[in-house]
Short mmCIF file of C-alpha atoms in Angstrom, two decimals:
data_model
loop_
_atom_site.label_atom_id
_atom_site.label_comp_id
_atom_site.label_asym_id
_atom_site.label_seq_id
_atom_site.Cartn_x
_atom_site.Cartn_y
_atom_site.Cartn_z
CA UNK A 18 -2.70 -9.74 -17.33
CA UNK A 19 -4.68 -9.64 -20.35
CA UNK A 20 -8.17 -11.41 -20.36
CA UNK A 21 -10.12 -13.09 -23.35
CA UNK A 22 -13.91 -13.95 -23.72
CA UNK A 23 -14.66 -17.03 -25.74
CA UNK A 24 -18.37 -18.14 -26.65
CA UNK A 25 -19.28 -21.41 -24.84
CA UNK A 26 -22.58 -23.28 -24.79
CA UNK A 27 -23.67 -25.51 -21.98
CA UNK A 28 -26.41 -27.94 -22.46
CA UNK A 29 -28.94 -29.87 -20.17
CA UNK A 30 -32.43 -31.16 -20.33
CA UNK A 31 -35.65 -30.28 -18.55
CA UNK A 32 -36.62 -32.85 -16.11
CA UNK A 33 -38.87 -35.48 -17.29
CA UNK A 34 -41.70 -34.34 -14.63
CA UNK A 35 -42.05 -30.92 -16.08
CA UNK A 36 -45.75 -30.48 -16.41
CA UNK A 37 -48.19 -30.87 -19.40
CA UNK A 38 -49.29 -27.12 -19.08
CA UNK A 39 -45.54 -25.88 -19.26
CA UNK A 40 -44.84 -28.26 -22.21
CA UNK A 41 -47.94 -26.75 -23.93
CA UNK A 42 -46.74 -23.30 -23.22
CA UNK A 43 -43.07 -24.16 -24.70
CA UNK A 44 -44.66 -25.63 -27.82
CA UNK A 45 -47.00 -22.64 -28.42
CA UNK A 46 -43.84 -20.21 -28.16
CA UNK A 47 -42.05 -22.28 -30.51
CA UNK A 48 -44.73 -22.39 -33.20
CA UNK A 49 -45.19 -18.72 -32.76
CA UNK A 50 -41.33 -18.20 -32.80
CA UNK A 51 -41.13 -20.53 -36.10
CA UNK A 52 -43.93 -18.49 -37.61
CA UNK A 53 -42.46 -15.37 -37.22
CA UNK A 54 -39.15 -16.32 -38.54
CA UNK A 55 -40.50 -17.57 -41.79
CA UNK A 56 -42.30 -14.56 -42.31
CA UNK A 57 -39.56 -12.46 -41.57
CA UNK A 58 -37.48 -14.43 -43.95
CA UNK A 59 -39.90 -14.10 -46.77
CA UNK A 60 -40.36 -10.57 -46.36
CA UNK A 61 -36.70 -9.96 -46.44
CA UNK A 62 -36.36 -11.98 -49.35
CA UNK A 63 -38.85 -10.00 -51.26
CA UNK A 64 -36.63 -6.96 -50.55
CA UNK A 65 -39.03 -5.51 -48.06
CA UNK A 66 -38.11 -3.53 -45.14
CA UNK A 67 -39.04 -5.13 -41.90
CA UNK A 68 -40.14 -2.41 -39.54
CA UNK A 69 -39.68 -3.62 -35.82
CA UNK A 70 -42.61 -2.11 -34.24
CA UNK A 71 -45.13 -2.99 -36.72
CA UNK A 72 -43.74 -6.57 -36.88
CA UNK A 73 -43.74 -6.97 -33.12
CA UNK A 74 -47.51 -5.61 -32.89
CA UNK A 75 -48.39 -8.07 -35.72
CA UNK A 76 -47.01 -11.07 -34.01
CA UNK A 77 -47.36 -10.06 -30.37
CA UNK A 78 -43.78 -9.86 -29.61
CA UNK A 79 -41.60 -7.87 -27.20
CA UNK A 80 -38.89 -5.64 -28.80
CA UNK A 81 -36.22 -8.37 -27.27
CA UNK A 82 -38.13 -11.17 -28.77
CA UNK A 83 -38.15 -9.47 -32.28
CA UNK A 84 -34.33 -9.21 -31.93
CA UNK A 85 -34.09 -13.02 -31.30
CA UNK A 86 -36.31 -13.75 -34.44
CA UNK A 87 -33.96 -11.41 -36.56
CA UNK A 88 -30.87 -12.86 -35.18
CA UNK A 89 -31.72 -16.32 -35.64
CA UNK A 90 -32.91 -15.78 -39.47
CA UNK A 91 -30.12 -13.37 -40.22
CA UNK A 92 -27.68 -16.43 -38.81
CA UNK A 93 -29.25 -18.62 -41.27
CA UNK A 94 -28.86 -16.27 -44.19
CA UNK A 95 -25.14 -15.61 -43.30
CA UNK A 96 -24.52 -19.37 -43.09
CA UNK A 97 -26.05 -20.17 -46.47
CA UNK A 98 -24.01 -17.30 -47.91
CA UNK A 99 -20.79 -18.95 -46.62
CA UNK A 100 -21.68 -22.10 -47.76
CA UNK A 101 -22.69 -21.59 -51.19
CA UNK A 102 -18.94 -21.20 -52.34
CA UNK A 103 -18.29 -24.47 -50.67
CA UNK A 104 -21.11 -26.35 -52.65
CA UNK A 105 -19.86 -24.86 -55.78
CA UNK A 106 -16.11 -26.12 -54.83
CA UNK A 107 -17.39 -29.49 -53.87
CA UNK A 108 -19.30 -29.95 -57.15
CA UNK A 109 -16.33 -28.64 -59.13
CA UNK A 110 -13.64 -30.99 -57.17
CA UNK A 111 -15.93 -33.90 -57.98
CA UNK A 112 -16.49 -33.14 -61.71
CA UNK A 113 -12.45 -32.77 -61.72
CA UNK A 114 -11.90 -36.03 -60.13
CA UNK A 115 -14.43 -37.89 -62.40
CA UNK A 116 -12.61 -36.38 -65.50
CA UNK A 117 -9.49 -37.91 -64.38
CA UNK A 118 -11.14 -41.16 -63.73
CA UNK A 119 -12.72 -41.11 -67.26
CA UNK A 120 -9.29 -40.59 -68.75
CA UNK A 121 -8.06 -43.62 -67.00
CA UNK A 122 -11.30 -45.65 -68.22
CA UNK A 123 -10.64 -44.46 -71.80
CA UNK A 124 -7.04 -45.62 -71.48
CA UNK A 125 -8.14 -49.08 -70.25
CA UNK A 126 -10.62 -49.19 -73.04
CA UNK A 127 -7.92 -48.92 -75.74
CA UNK A 128 -6.27 -51.77 -74.68
CA UNK A 129 -9.15 -54.10 -73.92
CA UNK A 130 -10.74 -56.53 -75.74
CA UNK A 131 -14.22 -55.83 -77.78
CA UNK A 132 -16.51 -57.15 -74.88
CA UNK A 133 -14.54 -55.37 -72.09
CA UNK A 134 -14.35 -52.02 -74.18
CA UNK A 135 -18.14 -51.84 -74.54
CA UNK A 136 -18.88 -52.34 -70.86
CA UNK A 137 -15.98 -49.68 -70.31
CA UNK A 138 -17.53 -47.16 -72.67
CA UNK A 139 -21.03 -47.60 -71.29
CA UNK A 140 -19.31 -46.72 -67.63
CA UNK A 141 -17.84 -43.67 -69.33
CA UNK A 142 -20.87 -42.45 -70.80
CA UNK A 143 -22.71 -42.51 -67.20
CA UNK A 144 -19.60 -40.83 -65.71
CA UNK A 145 -19.71 -38.19 -68.61
CA UNK A 146 -23.25 -37.64 -67.67
CA UNK A 147 -22.42 -37.11 -64.05
CA UNK A 148 -19.66 -34.85 -64.85
CA UNK A 149 -22.08 -32.45 -66.84
CA UNK A 150 -24.71 -32.65 -64.02
CA UNK A 151 -21.88 -31.42 -61.59
CA UNK A 152 -20.78 -28.76 -63.47
CA UNK A 153 -24.50 -27.66 -64.04
CA UNK A 154 -24.99 -27.63 -60.14
CA UNK A 155 -21.76 -25.66 -59.86
CA UNK A 156 -22.86 -23.11 -62.37
CA UNK A 157 -26.23 -22.75 -60.45
CA UNK A 158 -24.46 -21.93 -57.08
CA UNK A 159 -22.05 -19.58 -58.96
CA UNK A 160 -25.28 -17.94 -60.17
CA UNK A 161 -26.88 -17.88 -56.66
CA UNK A 162 -23.81 -16.33 -55.14
CA UNK A 163 -23.60 -13.45 -57.76
CA UNK A 164 -27.47 -12.75 -57.60
CA UNK A 165 -27.33 -13.32 -53.50
CA UNK A 166 -30.33 -15.65 -53.91
CA UNK A 167 -30.52 -17.32 -50.67
CA UNK A 168 -33.10 -20.35 -50.08
CA UNK A 169 -33.96 -21.74 -46.53
CA UNK A 170 -35.92 -25.00 -46.19
CA UNK A 171 -37.21 -24.69 -42.63
CA UNK A 172 -37.90 -27.99 -41.24
CA UNK A 173 -34.83 -29.40 -43.13
CA UNK A 174 -34.74 -30.40 -46.73
CA UNK A 175 -34.47 -34.25 -46.24
CA UNK A 176 -37.70 -34.25 -44.29
CA UNK A 177 -39.31 -32.19 -47.02
CA UNK A 178 -38.46 -34.46 -49.75
CA UNK A 179 -39.61 -37.48 -47.55
CA UNK A 180 -43.06 -36.70 -48.67
CA UNK A 181 -42.21 -38.25 -52.08
CA UNK A 182 -41.75 -41.63 -50.41
CA UNK A 183 -44.24 -41.80 -47.47
CA UNK A 184 -44.08 -45.88 -46.84
CA UNK A 185 -40.43 -45.84 -47.21
CA UNK A 186 -40.08 -43.16 -44.81
CA UNK A 187 -42.41 -44.54 -42.17
CA UNK A 188 -45.45 -42.46 -42.71
CA UNK A 189 -48.94 -43.92 -43.02
CA UNK A 190 -50.28 -41.14 -45.23
CA UNK A 191 -49.49 -37.64 -46.27
CA UNK A 192 -51.24 -36.07 -43.15
CA UNK A 193 -48.75 -37.89 -41.11
CA UNK A 194 -46.13 -36.43 -42.94
CA UNK A 195 -47.61 -32.93 -42.69
CA UNK A 196 -47.90 -33.39 -38.72
CA UNK A 197 -44.44 -34.48 -38.53
CA UNK A 198 -43.13 -31.68 -40.92
CA UNK A 199 -45.09 -28.56 -38.98
CA UNK A 200 -43.59 -30.24 -35.55
CA UNK A 201 -40.00 -30.11 -36.96
CA UNK A 202 -40.40 -26.63 -38.17
CA UNK A 203 -41.78 -25.47 -34.78
CA UNK A 204 -39.25 -27.42 -32.39
CA UNK A 205 -37.35 -24.73 -30.96
CA UNK A 206 -37.11 -21.18 -29.99
CA UNK A 207 -34.32 -18.65 -29.03
CA UNK A 208 -34.17 -15.97 -26.25
CA UNK A 209 -31.41 -13.41 -26.87
CA UNK A 210 -29.55 -12.10 -23.88
CA UNK A 211 -27.61 -9.05 -23.20
CA UNK A 212 -25.25 -7.73 -20.37
CA UNK A 213 -27.12 -4.62 -19.67
CA UNK A 214 -30.29 -6.51 -18.57
CA UNK A 215 -31.17 -8.07 -15.34
CA UNK A 216 -29.41 -11.34 -14.92
CA UNK A 217 -28.23 -11.19 -18.44
CA UNK A 218 -31.48 -11.89 -20.00
CA UNK A 219 -34.88 -10.16 -19.48
CA UNK A 220 -36.64 -12.74 -21.56
CA UNK A 221 -35.36 -15.86 -19.72
CA UNK A 222 -34.10 -15.61 -16.29
CA UNK A 223 -31.80 -18.07 -14.23
CA UNK A 224 -32.57 -18.23 -10.62
CA UNK A 225 -30.63 -20.40 -8.33
CA UNK A 226 -32.60 -22.58 -5.60
CA UNK A 227 -31.66 -23.78 -2.29
CA UNK A 228 -31.23 -27.43 -3.32
CA UNK A 229 -28.72 -26.24 -5.95
CA UNK A 230 -31.06 -26.53 -8.85
CA UNK A 231 -32.11 -23.55 -11.14
CA UNK A 232 -35.49 -22.32 -12.01
CA UNK A 233 -35.77 -20.84 -15.61
CA UNK A 234 -38.34 -17.87 -15.76
CA UNK A 235 -39.42 -17.52 -19.24
CA UNK A 236 -41.23 -14.26 -20.47
CA UNK A 237 -44.08 -15.22 -22.98
CA UNK A 238 -44.71 -13.24 -26.01
CA UNK A 239 -47.54 -10.86 -25.73
CA UNK A 240 -49.99 -12.65 -28.09
CA UNK A 241 -49.62 -15.94 -25.77
CA UNK A 242 -50.10 -14.27 -22.36
CA UNK A 243 -53.81 -14.66 -22.13
CA UNK A 244 -53.52 -18.29 -22.86
CA UNK A 245 -50.35 -19.42 -20.87
CA UNK A 246 -49.71 -16.37 -18.32
CA UNK A 247 -47.01 -13.63 -18.57
CA UNK A 248 -44.24 -16.23 -17.14
CA UNK A 249 -43.73 -19.92 -17.50
CA UNK A 250 -41.48 -21.45 -14.79
CA UNK A 251 -39.23 -24.33 -15.45
CA UNK A 252 -38.24 -25.83 -12.21
CA UNK A 253 -35.65 -28.39 -11.34
CA UNK A 254 -33.17 -27.59 -13.97
CA UNK A 255 -29.67 -28.86 -13.17
CA UNK A 256 -26.42 -28.40 -15.17
CA UNK A 257 -24.08 -31.42 -14.49
CA UNK A 258 -21.25 -30.02 -16.55
CA UNK A 259 -19.64 -26.58 -16.46
CA UNK A 260 -22.05 -25.17 -14.05
CA UNK A 261 -19.28 -23.00 -12.76
CA UNK A 262 -19.23 -21.05 -15.99
CA UNK A 263 -23.10 -20.06 -15.46
CA UNK A 264 -22.12 -19.22 -11.76
CA UNK A 265 -19.40 -16.95 -12.78
CA UNK A 266 -21.89 -15.16 -15.21
CA UNK A 267 -24.40 -14.71 -12.49
CA UNK A 268 -21.89 -13.26 -10.10
CA UNK A 269 -20.72 -10.91 -12.76
CA UNK A 270 -24.38 -9.70 -13.47
CA UNK A 271 -24.98 -9.30 -9.86
CA UNK A 272 -21.88 -7.16 -9.70
CA UNK A 273 -23.14 -4.82 -12.33
CA UNK A 274 -26.14 -4.37 -10.37
CA UNK A 275 -23.89 -3.29 -7.58
CA UNK A 276 -21.94 -0.97 -9.55
CA UNK A 277 -24.87 0.30 -11.15
CA UNK A 278 -26.10 1.60 -7.73
CA UNK A 279 -22.35 2.91 -7.07
CA UNK A 280 -22.54 4.95 -10.34
CA UNK A 281 -26.01 6.45 -9.56
CA UNK A 282 -24.71 7.68 -6.13
CA UNK A 283 -21.36 9.05 -7.81
CA UNK A 284 -23.61 10.75 -10.33
CA UNK A 285 -25.51 12.45 -7.92
CA UNK A 286 -22.44 13.40 -5.74
CA UNK A 287 -20.86 14.67 -8.98
CA UNK A 288 -17.62 12.59 -8.77
CA UNK A 289 -17.73 11.00 -12.11
CA UNK A 290 -17.94 12.35 -15.45
CA UNK A 291 -18.26 8.96 -17.29
CA UNK A 292 -21.67 7.76 -18.88
CA UNK A 293 -23.30 4.77 -17.31
CA UNK A 294 -22.31 2.75 -20.35
CA UNK A 295 -18.56 3.54 -19.85
CA UNK A 296 -18.61 3.24 -16.10
CA UNK A 297 -20.21 -0.28 -16.54
CA UNK A 298 -18.61 -1.61 -19.59
CA UNK A 299 -16.31 -4.15 -17.74
CA UNK A 300 -19.37 -5.71 -15.92
CA UNK A 301 -22.16 -7.90 -16.83
CA UNK A 302 -22.52 -10.92 -18.98
CA UNK A 303 -25.06 -11.91 -21.55
CA UNK A 304 -26.90 -15.38 -21.13
CA UNK A 305 -28.77 -16.45 -24.34
CA UNK A 306 -30.87 -19.51 -24.20
CA UNK A 307 -32.35 -21.68 -26.97
CA UNK A 308 -34.98 -24.57 -25.90
CA UNK A 309 -35.02 -27.32 -28.48
CA UNK A 310 -37.35 -30.26 -28.42
CA UNK A 311 -36.44 -33.77 -29.80
CA UNK A 312 -37.74 -37.23 -29.21
CA UNK A 313 -36.66 -37.37 -25.52
CA UNK A 314 -38.20 -33.93 -24.36
CA UNK A 315 -36.68 -30.59 -24.18
CA UNK A 316 -33.04 -29.59 -24.08
CA UNK A 317 -31.89 -26.23 -22.79
CA UNK A 318 -28.68 -24.60 -24.24
CA UNK A 319 -27.23 -21.61 -22.42
CA UNK A 320 -24.67 -19.64 -24.34
CA UNK A 321 -22.44 -17.33 -22.66
CA UNK A 322 -18.71 -16.03 -22.47
CA UNK A 323 -16.00 -18.04 -20.82
CA UNK A 324 -13.81 -15.20 -19.48
CA UNK A 325 -10.25 -16.30 -18.59
CA UNK A 326 -6.71 -15.06 -18.63
CA UNK A 327 -4.96 -14.91 -22.00
CA UNK A 328 -2.22 -17.82 -21.83
CA UNK A 329 1.42 -16.62 -22.31
CA UNK A 330 3.52 -18.86 -24.90
CA UNK A 331 6.71 -20.10 -23.18
CA UNK A 332 8.48 -22.91 -24.90
CA UNK A 333 11.60 -22.63 -22.51
CA UNK A 334 10.40 -25.81 -20.60
CA UNK A 335 9.60 -27.97 -23.77
CA UNK A 336 6.38 -28.32 -25.61
CA UNK A 337 3.77 -31.12 -26.37
CA UNK A 338 3.42 -31.77 -30.17
CA UNK A 339 0.17 -33.23 -31.13
CA UNK A 340 -0.61 -35.07 -34.41
CA UNK A 341 -4.28 -35.59 -35.35
CA UNK A 342 -5.13 -39.04 -37.11
CA UNK A 343 -8.63 -40.66 -38.15
CA UNK A 344 -8.38 -43.58 -35.48
CA UNK A 345 -6.00 -41.87 -32.82
CA UNK A 346 -4.33 -38.70 -31.78
CA UNK A 347 -0.48 -39.30 -31.36
CA UNK A 348 1.41 -36.67 -29.01
CA UNK A 349 4.74 -36.30 -27.67
CA UNK A 350 6.32 -34.51 -24.69
CA UNK A 351 9.66 -32.70 -25.35
CA UNK A 352 12.22 -30.99 -23.24
CA UNK A 353 13.75 -27.51 -23.52
CA UNK A 354 16.17 -28.98 -26.01
CA UNK A 355 13.55 -30.63 -28.13
CA UNK A 356 14.55 -33.86 -27.11
CA UNK A 357 11.85 -36.81 -26.27
CA UNK A 358 10.39 -36.86 -22.82
CA UNK A 359 7.53 -39.61 -23.49
CA UNK A 360 5.30 -40.54 -26.46
CA UNK A 361 1.79 -41.44 -26.08
CA UNK A 362 -1.53 -41.96 -27.99
CA UNK A 363 -5.28 -41.67 -27.38
CA UNK A 364 -7.43 -44.00 -29.57
CA UNK A 365 -10.59 -42.66 -30.83
CA UNK A 366 -13.83 -44.45 -31.92
CA UNK A 367 -13.86 -46.57 -35.11
CA UNK A 368 -15.38 -45.68 -38.31
CA UNK A 369 -18.91 -47.25 -37.38
CA UNK A 370 -19.35 -44.58 -34.55
CA UNK A 371 -22.12 -42.09 -34.92
CA UNK A 372 -21.14 -38.46 -35.22
CA UNK A 373 -22.19 -37.62 -31.74
CA UNK A 374 -19.73 -40.47 -30.47
CA UNK A 375 -16.99 -39.13 -32.72
CA UNK A 376 -17.46 -35.75 -31.26
CA UNK A 377 -17.41 -37.02 -27.57
CA UNK A 378 -14.40 -39.16 -28.29
CA UNK A 379 -12.55 -36.06 -29.84
CA UNK A 380 -13.43 -33.88 -26.61
CA UNK A 381 -12.01 -36.67 -24.31
CA UNK A 382 -8.89 -36.80 -26.55
CA UNK A 383 -8.41 -32.95 -26.19
CA UNK A 384 -8.96 -33.08 -22.57
CA UNK A 385 -6.32 -35.70 -22.03
CA UNK A 386 -3.91 -33.77 -24.03
CA UNK A 387 -4.60 -30.60 -22.20
CA UNK A 388 -4.34 -32.38 -18.68
CA UNK A 389 -0.90 -33.52 -19.61
CA UNK A 390 0.05 -30.16 -20.70
CA UNK A 391 -1.14 -28.80 -17.46
CA UNK A 392 0.40 -31.43 -15.28
CA UNK A 393 3.88 -30.67 -17.40
CA UNK A 394 3.47 -26.85 -17.38
CA UNK A 395 3.98 -26.90 -21.21
CA UNK A 396 2.25 -25.30 -24.33
CA UNK A 397 0.86 -27.55 -27.12
CA UNK A 398 1.70 -27.65 -30.45
CA UNK A 399 -0.78 -28.37 -33.45
CA UNK A 400 -0.79 -28.43 -37.33
CA UNK A 401 -2.87 -26.02 -39.05
CA UNK A 402 -4.64 -28.06 -41.61
CA UNK A 403 -7.70 -27.87 -43.59
CA UNK A 404 -9.00 -31.02 -45.69
CA UNK A 405 -11.92 -29.01 -47.22
CA UNK A 406 -10.71 -29.40 -50.78
CA UNK A 407 -9.79 -33.17 -50.38
CA UNK A 408 -13.09 -33.96 -49.04
CA UNK A 409 -15.01 -31.96 -51.47
CA UNK A 410 -13.48 -34.36 -54.23
CA UNK A 411 -14.13 -37.52 -52.84
CA UNK A 412 -15.85 -39.65 -55.39
CA UNK A 413 -17.45 -43.24 -55.37
CA UNK A 414 -15.26 -45.82 -54.08
CA UNK A 415 -12.97 -47.59 -56.27
CA UNK A 416 -11.28 -51.23 -55.38
CA UNK A 417 -8.80 -50.28 -52.48
CA UNK A 418 -9.94 -46.73 -51.84
CA UNK A 419 -12.77 -47.39 -49.29
CA UNK A 420 -10.23 -47.04 -46.34
CA UNK A 421 -8.69 -43.90 -47.47
CA UNK A 422 -11.92 -42.42 -48.27
CA UNK A 423 -13.51 -43.62 -44.62
CA UNK A 424 -10.31 -42.14 -42.91
CA UNK A 425 -10.58 -38.71 -44.94
CA UNK A 426 -14.32 -38.16 -44.36
CA UNK A 427 -13.75 -39.09 -40.68
CA UNK A 428 -10.89 -36.60 -40.30
CA UNK A 429 -12.38 -34.02 -38.41
CA UNK A 430 -9.32 -31.84 -37.65
CA UNK A 431 -11.28 -28.58 -37.18
CA UNK A 432 -13.42 -30.09 -34.47
CA UNK A 433 -10.33 -31.33 -32.83
CA UNK A 434 -8.44 -28.20 -33.04
CA UNK A 435 -11.65 -26.30 -31.79
CA UNK A 436 -12.10 -28.80 -28.79
CA UNK A 437 -8.54 -28.68 -27.76
CA UNK A 438 -8.46 -24.85 -27.97
CA UNK A 439 -11.38 -24.68 -25.66
CA UNK A 440 -9.89 -27.02 -23.00
CA UNK A 441 -6.75 -25.21 -23.25
CA UNK A 442 -8.42 -21.60 -22.81
CA UNK A 443 -10.10 -23.10 -19.61
CA UNK A 444 -6.90 -24.48 -18.27
CA UNK A 445 -4.69 -21.68 -19.24
CA UNK A 446 -2.64 -23.65 -21.69
CA UNK A 447 -1.10 -22.03 -24.84
CA UNK A 448 -1.65 -23.40 -27.99
CA UNK A 449 0.52 -23.01 -31.06
CA UNK A 450 -0.31 -23.66 -34.78
CA UNK A 451 2.47 -24.69 -36.98
CA UNK A 452 2.78 -25.30 -41.01
CA UNK A 453 2.17 -29.02 -41.43
CA UNK A 454 4.49 -29.50 -44.67
CA UNK A 455 6.41 -32.59 -44.52
CA UNK A 456 6.23 -33.52 -40.68
CA UNK A 457 5.36 -37.03 -41.31
CA UNK A 458 8.29 -37.57 -44.06
CA UNK A 459 10.64 -35.93 -41.54
CA UNK A 460 9.38 -38.00 -38.73
CA UNK A 461 9.62 -41.12 -40.39
CA UNK A 462 13.18 -40.66 -41.78
CA UNK A 463 14.51 -39.02 -38.76
CA UNK A 464 13.05 -40.24 -35.71
CA UNK A 465 11.53 -43.94 -36.86
CA UNK A 466 14.06 -45.80 -35.12
CA UNK A 467 13.51 -43.75 -31.57
CA UNK A 468 9.93 -43.90 -31.85
CA UNK A 469 9.68 -47.57 -32.46
CA UNK A 470 8.79 -46.88 -36.35
CA UNK A 471 5.43 -45.18 -35.30
CA UNK A 472 5.01 -42.52 -38.07
CA UNK A 473 2.37 -40.84 -36.33
CA UNK A 474 4.38 -40.23 -32.80
CA UNK A 475 7.25 -39.24 -34.92
CA UNK A 476 5.25 -36.88 -36.90
CA UNK A 477 4.15 -35.21 -33.33
CA UNK A 478 7.82 -35.14 -32.37
CA UNK A 479 8.58 -33.03 -35.40
CA UNK A 480 5.64 -30.80 -34.86
CA UNK A 481 6.61 -29.87 -31.34
CA UNK A 482 10.07 -29.17 -32.45
CA UNK A 483 8.68 -26.97 -35.04
CA UNK A 484 6.47 -25.18 -32.62
CA UNK A 485 9.75 -24.28 -30.74
CA UNK A 486 11.37 -22.97 -33.89
CA UNK A 487 13.75 -25.66 -34.15
CA UNK A 488 14.36 -27.07 -37.75
CA UNK A 489 15.14 -30.77 -38.39
CA UNK A 490 17.91 -31.75 -41.01
CA UNK A 491 17.64 -35.25 -42.25
CA UNK A 492 20.50 -37.63 -41.70
CA UNK A 493 22.03 -39.16 -44.45
CA UNK A 494 21.02 -42.91 -43.59
CA UNK A 495 17.58 -43.15 -42.37
CA UNK A 496 16.25 -46.31 -40.83
CA UNK A 497 12.89 -47.11 -42.41
CA UNK A 498 10.67 -50.17 -41.61
CA UNK A 499 8.94 -51.35 -45.02
CA UNK A 500 8.22 -54.88 -43.90
CA UNK A 501 9.23 -56.54 -40.51
CA UNK A 502 12.85 -55.30 -40.53
CA UNK A 503 14.32 -51.89 -40.98
CA UNK A 504 15.53 -50.98 -43.99
CA UNK A 505 18.15 -48.00 -45.02
CA UNK A 506 17.25 -45.15 -47.22
CA UNK A 507 20.14 -42.59 -48.35
CA UNK A 508 18.69 -39.19 -48.47
CA UNK A 509 20.14 -36.94 -51.23
CA UNK A 510 23.10 -35.15 -49.52
CA UNK A 511 22.19 -31.74 -51.36
CA UNK A 512 18.47 -31.97 -50.04
CA UNK A 513 18.44 -32.63 -46.34
CA UNK A 514 17.68 -29.25 -45.06
CA UNK A 515 14.39 -28.52 -43.34
CA UNK A 516 13.26 -26.46 -46.48
CA UNK A 517 9.94 -27.26 -48.59
CA UNK A 518 11.86 -27.39 -51.91
CA UNK A 519 14.49 -29.64 -50.62
CA UNK A 520 12.08 -31.91 -48.81
CA UNK A 521 9.87 -32.01 -51.84
CA UNK A 522 12.78 -33.64 -53.70
CA UNK A 523 13.53 -35.94 -50.67
CA UNK A 524 9.77 -37.06 -50.88
CA UNK A 525 10.00 -37.85 -54.58
CA UNK A 526 13.26 -39.94 -53.86
CA UNK A 527 11.83 -41.59 -51.05
CA UNK A 528 8.49 -42.66 -52.98
CA UNK A 529 10.79 -43.86 -56.02
CA UNK A 530 13.03 -45.98 -53.37
CA UNK A 531 9.89 -47.37 -51.66
CA UNK A 532 8.46 -48.48 -55.04
CA UNK A 533 11.98 -50.15 -55.94
CA UNK A 534 12.56 -51.85 -52.68
CA UNK A 535 8.82 -53.15 -52.61
CA UNK A 536 9.34 -54.67 -55.98
CA UNK A 537 12.60 -56.31 -54.98
CA UNK A 538 11.00 -57.65 -51.80
CA UNK A 539 8.22 -59.33 -53.66
CA UNK A 540 10.52 -60.89 -56.01
CA UNK A 541 12.51 -62.30 -53.22
CA UNK A 542 9.51 -63.89 -51.40
CA UNK A 543 8.28 -65.24 -54.61
CA UNK A 544 11.67 -66.71 -55.35
CA UNK A 545 11.51 -68.35 -51.77
CA UNK A 546 8.04 -69.62 -52.38
CA UNK A 547 9.04 -71.96 -55.42
CA UNK A 548 9.93 -75.54 -54.74
CA UNK A 549 13.56 -76.38 -55.29
CA UNK A 550 13.88 -79.50 -57.60
CA UNK A 551 16.89 -81.49 -56.42
CA UNK A 552 19.79 -81.71 -58.81
CA UNK A 553 19.65 -85.55 -58.82
CA UNK A 554 15.97 -85.59 -60.13
CA UNK A 555 16.48 -83.17 -63.07
CA UNK A 556 16.12 -85.37 -66.40
CA UNK A 557 19.03 -85.29 -68.52
#
């Protein structure tokens, strides 16, 4: 049985009764960590080589604390390097979208009267200025990519810009903003762990107490030892969720210590020729800690590896197909033949919910689906999607587009896929990713009647069958609900195979059919609404 390691972060808060001296020590640590990180970034940006020993002596850091500073800053640098192409793509996509809208406005202006035409050309002028601005920004981002020009605004760029409008942003004067700015820059610090250290981290050690709480023993930097002592103890820490992951890591580190003693005895006896690193390679687990201060106090984030058995993909018993949408998740359980067993859906928070609430809803939906898969003993099939290009091209909302833009901006398929995979890994459920092409079209045309004309549940059905390696050939007569009753769409006879080229033709034919039928339906409704004049009342 193969094992896999997946990074996982577990979060909790320090108790409110944490003493003032302890909070002051944490603030001092965070301020020193922030200052050292800013100076490290400034020196590396100038092309200077940072010597570990000299830098550690200058700021009073241990070697491991220097490594934590280095890892943090290089992580920020790598993040911006990966984001710069996305920024350029976003600007280019918006400029391209605006260009299409300008062409539409010009076509309208050509047919409009003089007054309307003048108004349209004023709008077109402003849109052209915006296009040029976006293209200039994209050029700047491309130049920064070529020159490896990395810029980091510590404390957040938004907070830095808020000094331009002090009263609007709730600051009495510039000194109040400066105090908030400095506090934001020095609001966290990172303690890097390693599996070959005692308890997985020598700078922050987790100690289990008799009352099932934990004590965090934080090793202070050398420059702060005189003021705050060598160690600061954070007592009464509880992990209400996923504490078993932390316990497993602690047991693994304890086992490493036992194996280390066993290795020393074997080495003295001459019964092993392995090095210590080779002998202990399978034991030990790093625990890294990040302490973050916010308006409510201090949060503790523990990052370690979730070690689980690699799930085996077996679709012989059936699968559960999942279709993720902006306001709900539809999933269909299928049997070994790909036939429907059950159809379900999980509602998500509406568009007014905060990002944290959306994240919670997504995680809850993922948990529900994985619990159903665990009960049924079946793998989960999802689509392999990316909306980065479409989201980058979002423009100012036109009439009738607000709902689509809101849906697209909330469609966090990546976050849902990550949450689903994490839950699946913890429960030993396999996850299969499939090509999403035309799943909604096939589901709507083939399984519409069997799903009560629910397009998303029908799509989940198709996704599940695709994960099982089955193909869906469209029927000749497809039941489709355009209004309150089913309509019949006749699919092109020579284009009903589960092939992208054929389905593209079907999609085009279906779109034209929908346009024609809707027009006919509107004409029919208008005819029914007209008052009927009796023949006897018609003047001769």
